[in-house]
PDB file of C-alpha atoms in Angstrom:
ATOM      1  CA  UNK A1122      -0.004  -0.017  -0.009  1.00 47.00           C
ATOM      2  CA  UNK A1123       1.373   3.416  -0.981  1.00 46.00           C
ATOM      3  CA  UNK A1124       1.888   6.308   1.383  1.00 45.00           C
ATOM      4  CA  UNK A1125      -1.043   8.145  -0.204  1.00 46.00           C
ATOM      5  CA  UNK A1126      -3.330   5.085   0.317  1.00 43.00           C
ATOM      6  CA  UNK A1127      -2.153   4.834   3.924  1.00 45.00           C
ATOM      7  CA  UNK A1128      -2.973   8.555   4.480  1.00 43.00           C
ATOM      8  CA  UNK A1129      -6.437   8.047   3.009  1.00 47.00           C
ATOM      9  CA  UNK A1130      -7.150   5.080   5.251  1.00 41.00           C
ATOM     10  CA  UNK A1131      -6.006   6.964   8.348  1.00 45.00           C
ATOM     11  CA  UNK A1132      -8.019   9.991   7.340  1.00 47.00           C
ATOM     12  CA  UNK A1133     -11.125   7.889   6.796  1.00 45.00           C
ATOM     13  CA  UNK A1134     -10.725   6.218  10.177  1.00 44.00           C
ATOM     14  CA  UNK A1135     -10.147   9.520  11.873  1.00 54.00           C
ATOM     15  CA  UNK A1136     -13.299  11.018  10.352  1.00 53.00           C
ATOM     16  CA  UNK A1137     -15.162   7.762  11.183  1.00 52.00           C
ATOM     17  CA  UNK A1138     -14.150   8.085  14.773  1.00 66.00           C
ATOM     18  CA  UNK A1139     -15.219  11.723  14.997  1.00 70.00           C
ATOM     19  CA  UNK A1140     -18.539  11.593  13.147  1.00 72.00           C
ATOM     20  CA  UNK A1141     -20.213   9.045  15.462  1.00 83.00           C
ATOM     21  CA  UNK A1142     -23.683   9.451  16.972  1.00 82.00           C
ATOM     22  CA  UNK A1143     -22.325  10.087  20.535  1.00 83.00           C
ATOM     23  CA  UNK A1144     -19.898  12.771  19.233  1.00 85.00           C
ATOM     24  CA  UNK A1145     -22.597  14.422  17.193  1.00 87.00           C
ATOM     25  CA  UNK A1146     -24.680  14.564  20.326  1.00 89.00           C
ATOM     26  CA  UNK A1147     -21.826  16.273  22.098  1.00 89.00           C
ATOM     27  CA  UNK A1148     -21.691  18.890  19.284  1.00 92.00           C
ATOM     28  CA  UNK A1149     -25.472  19.297  19.644  1.00 94.00           C
ATOM     29  CA  UNK A1150     -24.955  20.098  23.345  1.00 94.00           C
ATOM     30  CA  UNK A1151     -22.383  22.702  22.411  1.00 95.00           C
ATOM     31  CA  UNK A1152     -24.926  24.254  20.010  1.00 96.00           C
ATOM     32  CA  UNK A1153     -27.505  24.462  22.795  1.00 96.00           C
ATOM     33  CA  UNK A1154     -25.324  26.634  24.986  1.00 96.00           C
ATOM     34  CA  UNK A1155     -26.167  29.986  23.331  1.00 97.00           C
ATOM     35  CA  UNK A1156     -29.865  28.965  23.346  1.00 97.00           C
ATOM     36  CA  UNK A1157     -29.765  28.382  27.119  1.00 97.00           C
ATOM     37  CA  UNK A1158     -28.038  31.721  27.691  1.00 97.00           C
ATOM     38  CA  UNK A1159     -30.561  33.552  25.498  1.00 97.00           C
ATOM     39  CA  UNK A1160     -33.544  31.965  27.243  1.00 97.00           C
ATOM     40  CA  UNK A1161     -32.305  32.653  30.723  1.00 97.00           C
ATOM     41  CA  UNK A1162     -30.738  36.093  30.412  1.00 95.00           C
ATOM     42  CA  UNK A1163     -32.635  37.754  27.625  1.00 95.00           C
ATOM     43  CA  UNK A1164     -36.006  36.009  27.390  1.00 96.00           C
ATOM     44  CA  UNK A1165     -36.029  35.473  31.142  1.00 94.00           C
ATOM     45  CA  UNK A1166     -37.974  32.242  30.839  1.00 95.00           C
ATOM     46  CA  UNK A1167     -37.092  29.723  33.596  1.00 95.00           C
ATOM     47  CA  UNK A1168     -39.566  27.262  32.071  1.00 95.00           C
ATOM     48  CA  UNK A1169     -37.966  27.116  28.636  1.00 96.00           C
ATOM     49  CA  UNK A1170     -34.518  27.353  30.115  1.00 97.00           C
ATOM     50  CA  UNK A1171     -35.290  24.247  32.163  1.00 96.00           C
ATOM     51  CA  UNK A1172     -36.639  22.380  29.149  1.00 96.00           C
ATOM     52  CA  UNK A1173     -33.603  23.084  26.952  1.00 96.00           C
ATOM     53  CA  UNK A1174     -31.217  22.427  29.880  1.00 95.00           C
ATOM     54  CA  UNK A1175     -32.836  19.085  30.513  1.00 94.00           C
ATOM     55  CA  UNK A1176     -32.618  18.211  26.805  1.00 94.00           C
ATOM     56  CA  UNK A1177     -28.925  18.962  26.996  1.00 93.00           C
ATOM     57  CA  UNK A1178     -28.496  16.745  30.053  1.00 89.00           C
ATOM     58  CA  UNK A1179     -30.512  13.989  28.444  1.00 91.00           C
ATOM     59  CA  UNK A1180     -28.273  13.908  25.343  1.00 90.00           C
ATOM     60  CA  UNK A1181     -25.322  13.564  27.699  1.00 83.00           C
ATOM     61  CA  UNK A1182     -26.879  10.387  29.171  1.00 85.00           C
ATOM     62  CA  UNK A1183     -27.913   9.071  25.761  1.00 86.00           C
ATOM     63  CA  UNK A1184     -24.541   9.579  24.076  1.00 80.00           C
ATOM     64  CA  UNK A1185     -22.758   7.703  26.884  1.00 76.00           C
ATOM     65  CA  UNK A1186     -25.218   4.775  26.620  1.00 77.00           C
ATOM     66  CA  UNK A1187     -24.907   4.615  22.835  1.00 82.00           C
ATOM     67  CA  UNK A1188     -21.074   4.813  22.975  1.00 73.00           C
ATOM     68  CA  UNK A1189     -20.889   1.826  25.413  1.00 76.00           C
ATOM     69  CA  UNK A1190     -23.768  -0.170  23.995  1.00 74.00           C
ATOM     70  CA  UNK A1191     -22.606  -0.009  20.337  1.00 71.00           C
ATOM     71  CA  UNK A1192     -18.920   0.127  20.919  1.00 76.00           C
ATOM     72  CA  UNK A1193     -18.504   3.717  19.702  1.00 69.00           C
ATOM     73  CA  UNK A1194     -16.175   4.793  22.485  1.00 70.00           C
ATOM     74  CA  UNK A1195     -13.221   6.810  21.064  1.00 72.00           C
ATOM     75  CA  UNK A1196     -10.423   9.014  22.361  1.00 67.00           C
ATOM     76  CA  UNK A1197     -12.014  11.995  20.543  1.00 73.00           C
ATOM     77  CA  UNK A1198     -15.322  11.216  22.267  1.00 69.00           C
ATOM     78  CA  UNK A1199     -13.619  10.973  25.687  1.00 72.00           C
ATOM     79  CA  UNK A1200     -12.265  14.483  25.024  1.00 74.00           C
ATOM     80  CA  UNK A1201     -15.223  16.266  23.440  1.00 82.00           C
ATOM     81  CA  UNK A1202     -17.857  14.886  25.824  1.00 84.00           C
ATOM     82  CA  UNK A1203     -16.424  16.472  29.026  1.00 82.00           C
ATOM     83  CA  UNK A1204     -15.721  19.687  27.101  1.00 87.00           C
ATOM     84  CA  UNK A1205     -19.420  19.948  26.060  1.00 90.00           C
ATOM     85  CA  UNK A1206     -20.439  19.162  29.631  1.00 88.00           C
ATOM     86  CA  UNK A1207     -18.179  21.688  31.299  1.00 89.00           C
ATOM     87  CA  UNK A1208     -18.984  24.527  28.837  1.00 93.00           C
ATOM     88  CA  UNK A1209     -22.686  23.915  29.311  1.00 94.00           C
ATOM     89  CA  UNK A1210     -22.291  23.849  33.117  1.00 93.00           C
ATOM     90  CA  UNK A1211     -20.128  26.987  33.126  1.00 94.00           C
ATOM     91  CA  UNK A1212     -22.534  28.876  30.828  1.00 96.00           C
ATOM     92  CA  UNK A1213     -25.469  27.951  33.098  1.00 96.00           C
ATOM     93  CA  UNK A1214     -23.640  28.883  36.283  1.00 96.00           C
ATOM     94  CA  UNK A1215     -22.633  32.251  34.806  1.00 96.00           C
ATOM     95  CA  UNK A1216     -26.323  32.882  33.898  1.00 96.00           C
ATOM     96  CA  UNK A1217     -27.361  31.983  37.497  1.00 96.00           C
ATOM     97  CA  UNK A1218     -24.673  34.299  38.871  1.00 96.00           C
ATOM     98  CA  UNK A1219     -26.800  37.261  37.680  1.00 94.00           C
ATOM     99  CA  UNK A1220     -29.430  36.338  40.341  1.00 94.00           C
ATOM    100  CA  UNK A1221     -27.394  34.285  42.928  1.00 96.00           C
ATOM    101  CA  UNK A1222     -24.012  35.901  43.863  1.00 95.00           C
ATOM    102  CA  UNK A1223     -22.825  32.797  45.828  1.00 96.00           C
ATOM    103  CA  UNK A1224     -22.713  30.809  42.609  1.00 96.00           C
ATOM    104  CA  UNK A1225     -19.399  32.610  42.112  1.00 96.00           C
ATOM    105  CA  UNK A1226     -17.912  30.005  44.530  1.00 95.00           C
ATOM    106  CA  UNK A1227     -18.516  26.825  42.422  1.00 95.00           C
ATOM    107  CA  UNK A1228     -17.634  28.798  39.308  1.00 96.00           C
ATOM    108  CA  UNK A1229     -14.164  29.629  40.757  1.00 95.00           C
ATOM    109  CA  UNK A1230     -13.619  26.058  41.886  1.00 93.00           C
ATOM    110  CA  UNK A1231     -14.792  24.736  38.509  1.00 91.00           C
ATOM    111  CA  UNK A1232     -12.334  26.908  36.529  1.00 92.00           C
ATOM    112  CA  UNK A1233      -9.389  25.983  38.795  1.00 90.00           C
ATOM    113  CA  UNK A1234     -10.370  22.339  38.786  1.00 86.00           C
ATOM    114  CA  UNK A1235     -10.814  22.128  34.956  1.00 83.00           C
ATOM    115  CA  UNK A1236      -7.580  23.989  34.203  1.00 86.00           C
ATOM    116  CA  UNK A1237      -5.684  21.747  36.562  1.00 82.00           C
ATOM    117  CA  UNK A1238      -7.362  18.601  35.236  1.00 79.00           C
ATOM    118  CA  UNK A1239      -6.611  19.686  31.615  1.00 78.00           C
ATOM    119  CA  UNK A1240      -2.953  20.177  32.334  1.00 81.00           C
ATOM    120  CA  UNK A1241      -2.770  16.897  34.238  1.00 77.00           C
ATOM    121  CA  UNK A1242      -4.573  14.941  31.450  1.00 74.00           C
ATOM    122  CA  UNK A1243      -2.246  16.535  28.882  1.00 78.00           C
ATOM    123  CA  UNK A1244       0.838  15.398  30.927  1.00 78.00           C
ATOM    124  CA  UNK A1245      -0.628  11.881  31.382  1.00 73.00           C
ATOM    125  CA  UNK A1246      -1.495  11.607  27.692  1.00 70.00           C
ATOM    126  CA  UNK A1247       1.984  12.795  26.638  1.00 75.00           C
ATOM    127  CA  UNK A1248       3.626  10.256  28.949  1.00 70.00           C
ATOM    128  CA  UNK A1249       1.303   7.262  28.564  1.00 69.00           C
ATOM    129  CA  UNK A1250      -1.083   8.042  25.609  1.00 62.00           C
ATOM    130  CA  UNK A1251      -4.014   7.266  27.905  1.00 61.00           C
ATOM    131  CA  UNK A1252      -7.343   9.167  27.808  1.00 56.00           C
ATOM    132  CA  UNK A1253      -9.374   8.219  30.871  1.00 59.00           C
ATOM    133  CA  UNK A1254     -13.144   8.679  31.290  1.00 56.00           C
ATOM    134  CA  UNK A1255     -14.851  10.312  34.219  1.00 60.00           C
ATOM    135  CA  UNK A1256     -14.584   8.356  37.538  1.00 71.00           C
ATOM    136  CA  UNK A1257     -17.436   7.819  40.047  1.00 73.00           C
ATOM    137  CA  UNK A1258     -16.771  11.016  41.962  1.00 76.00           C
ATOM    138  CA  UNK A1259     -16.787  13.047  38.769  1.00 79.00           C
ATOM    139  CA  UNK A1260     -20.254  11.656  37.940  1.00 81.00           C
ATOM    140  CA  UNK A1261     -21.569  12.356  41.454  1.00 86.00           C
ATOM    141  CA  UNK A1262     -20.140  15.883  41.134  1.00 86.00           C
ATOM    142  CA  UNK A1263     -21.953  16.312  37.804  1.00 85.00           C
ATOM    143  CA  UNK A1264     -25.295  15.068  39.242  1.00 88.00           C
ATOM    144  CA  UNK A1265     -25.002  17.455  42.218  1.00 92.00           C
ATOM    145  CA  UNK A1266     -24.099  20.376  39.974  1.00 92.00           C
ATOM    146  CA  UNK A1267     -27.010  19.771  37.635  1.00 92.00           C
ATOM    147  CA  UNK A1268     -29.317  19.418  40.602  1.00 94.00           C
ATOM    148  CA  UNK A1269     -28.459  22.797  42.124  1.00 95.00           C
ATOM    149  CA  UNK A1270     -28.563  24.448  38.758  1.00 96.00           C
ATOM    150  CA  UNK A1271     -32.068  23.103  38.008  1.00 95.00           C
ATOM    151  CA  UNK A1272     -33.105  23.990  41.550  1.00 96.00           C
ATOM    152  CA  UNK A1273     -32.043  27.575  41.161  1.00 96.00           C
ATOM    153  CA  UNK A1274     -33.537  27.893  37.595  1.00 96.00           C
ATOM    154  CA  UNK A1275     -36.899  26.537  38.647  1.00 94.00           C
ATOM    155  CA  UNK A1276     -37.117  27.927  42.191  1.00 94.00           C
ATOM    156  CA  UNK A1277     -36.531  31.561  41.397  1.00 90.00           C
ATOM    157  CA  UNK A1278     -37.358  32.669  44.964  1.00 92.00           C
ATOM    158  CA  UNK A1279     -35.379  29.955  46.714  1.00 94.00           C
ATOM    159  CA  UNK A1280     -34.637  30.845  50.366  1.00 95.00           C
ATOM    160  CA  UNK A1281     -31.100  32.065  50.941  1.00 94.00           C
ATOM    161  CA  UNK A1282     -30.409  29.432  53.603  1.00 96.00           C
ATOM    162  CA  UNK A1283     -31.405  26.552  51.294  1.00 95.00           C
ATOM    163  CA  UNK A1284     -29.502  28.030  48.396  1.00 96.00           C
ATOM    164  CA  UNK A1285     -26.333  28.503  50.503  1.00 96.00           C
ATOM    165  CA  UNK A1286     -26.354  24.934  51.893  1.00 96.00           C
ATOM    166  CA  UNK A1287     -26.859  23.416  48.388  1.00 95.00           C
ATOM    167  CA  UNK A1288     -24.112  25.521  46.801  1.00 96.00           C
ATOM    168  CA  UNK A1289     -21.592  24.869  49.619  1.00 96.00           C
ATOM    169  CA  UNK A1290     -22.299  21.097  49.517  1.00 94.00           C
ATOM    170  CA  UNK A1291     -21.813  20.971  45.790  1.00 94.00           C
ATOM    171  CA  UNK A1292     -18.618  23.012  46.009  1.00 94.00           C
ATOM    172  CA  UNK A1293     -17.234  20.699  48.683  1.00 94.00           C
ATOM    173  CA  UNK A1294     -17.902  17.767  46.314  1.00 91.00           C
ATOM    174  CA  UNK A1295     -16.133  19.559  43.515  1.00 90.00           C
ATOM    175  CA  UNK A1296     -13.044  20.073  45.684  1.00 91.00           C
ATOM    176  CA  UNK A1297     -13.083  16.381  46.660  1.00 90.00           C
ATOM    177  CA  UNK A1298     -13.429  15.272  43.057  1.00 86.00           C
ATOM    178  CA  UNK A1299     -10.496  17.573  42.031  1.00 84.00           C
ATOM    179  CA  UNK A1300      -8.375  16.075  44.810  1.00 87.00           C
ATOM    180  CA  UNK A1301      -9.203  12.495  43.839  1.00 85.00           C
ATOM    181  CA  UNK A1302      -8.493  13.172  40.167  1.00 80.00           C
ATOM    182  CA  UNK A1303      -5.139  14.673  41.021  1.00 80.00           C
ATOM    183  CA  UNK A1304      -4.202  11.665  43.146  1.00 83.00           C
ATOM    184  CA  UNK A1305      -5.234   9.308  40.337  1.00 78.00           C
ATOM    185  CA  UNK A1306      -3.279  11.200  37.761  1.00 74.00           C
ATOM    186  CA  UNK A1307      -0.193  11.247  39.961  1.00 75.00           C
ATOM    187  CA  UNK A1308      -0.455   7.467  40.491  1.00 77.00           C
ATOM    188  CA  UNK A1309      -0.636   6.852  36.774  1.00 73.00           C
ATOM    189  CA  UNK A1310       2.443   8.931  36.138  1.00 72.00           C
ATOM    190  CA  UNK A1311       4.286   7.173  39.041  1.00 73.00           C
ATOM    191  CA  UNK A1312       3.324   3.703  37.815  1.00 69.00           C
ATOM    192  CA  UNK A1313       4.361   4.555  34.234  1.00 64.00           C
ATOM    193  CA  UNK A1314       7.704   5.733  35.389  1.00 72.00           C
ATOM    194  CA  UNK A1315       8.174   2.696  37.611  1.00 72.00           C
ATOM    195  CA  UNK A1316       7.279   0.366  34.707  1.00 69.00           C
ATOM    196  CA  UNK A1317       9.566   2.264  32.384  1.00 65.00           C
ATOM    197  CA  UNK A1318      12.515   2.003  34.751  1.00 65.00           C
ATOM    198  CA  UNK A1319      11.824  -1.718  35.267  1.00 66.00           C
ATOM    199  CA  UNK A1320      11.765  -2.360  31.499  1.00 69.00           C
ATOM    200  CA  UNK A1321      15.113  -0.564  31.067  1.00 64.00           C
ATOM    201  CA  UNK A1322      16.837  -2.725  33.647  1.00 59.00           C
TER     202      UNK A1322
END
């Protein structure tokens, strides 16, 4: 097989790995972000914001199910799925910040957490070529985050005490998740270095 044919095969495989149903659903979630912002900030419709936000969350569940059920899991999907999730969450939190100032706390933790996680994933991938999916604590963190966001969207006049407790509890879970991800990443790098040193002996 010639170099040109090899390139065409690799290009076809790459496009095939990207244009899967789960990945297209992730792109769809990205496209819903400006719609969510428009409905909440400009239209000021908590009802329609809730509907579109739930549709976005539902596609997240569906794309994960399809990827596992029909063997469509790919490294690109592992990367684009959390990006779509985090951008949707960040956009919604920023919208809620206009009415609930304490939302600034989970926003700050999220930005620090995601920047740190991105750097760590990049280092791990560079060293080991591994792209890991979300762990249990990441999923629990996502559920709690979506829960408080929906609560604050729907319950416009939520009492300050309830709002504060929910936000602080979710922020604590985010910090725990960040810590556990950091420990897991460090272990992967340590194990990789140990295995590499053993293979060189």
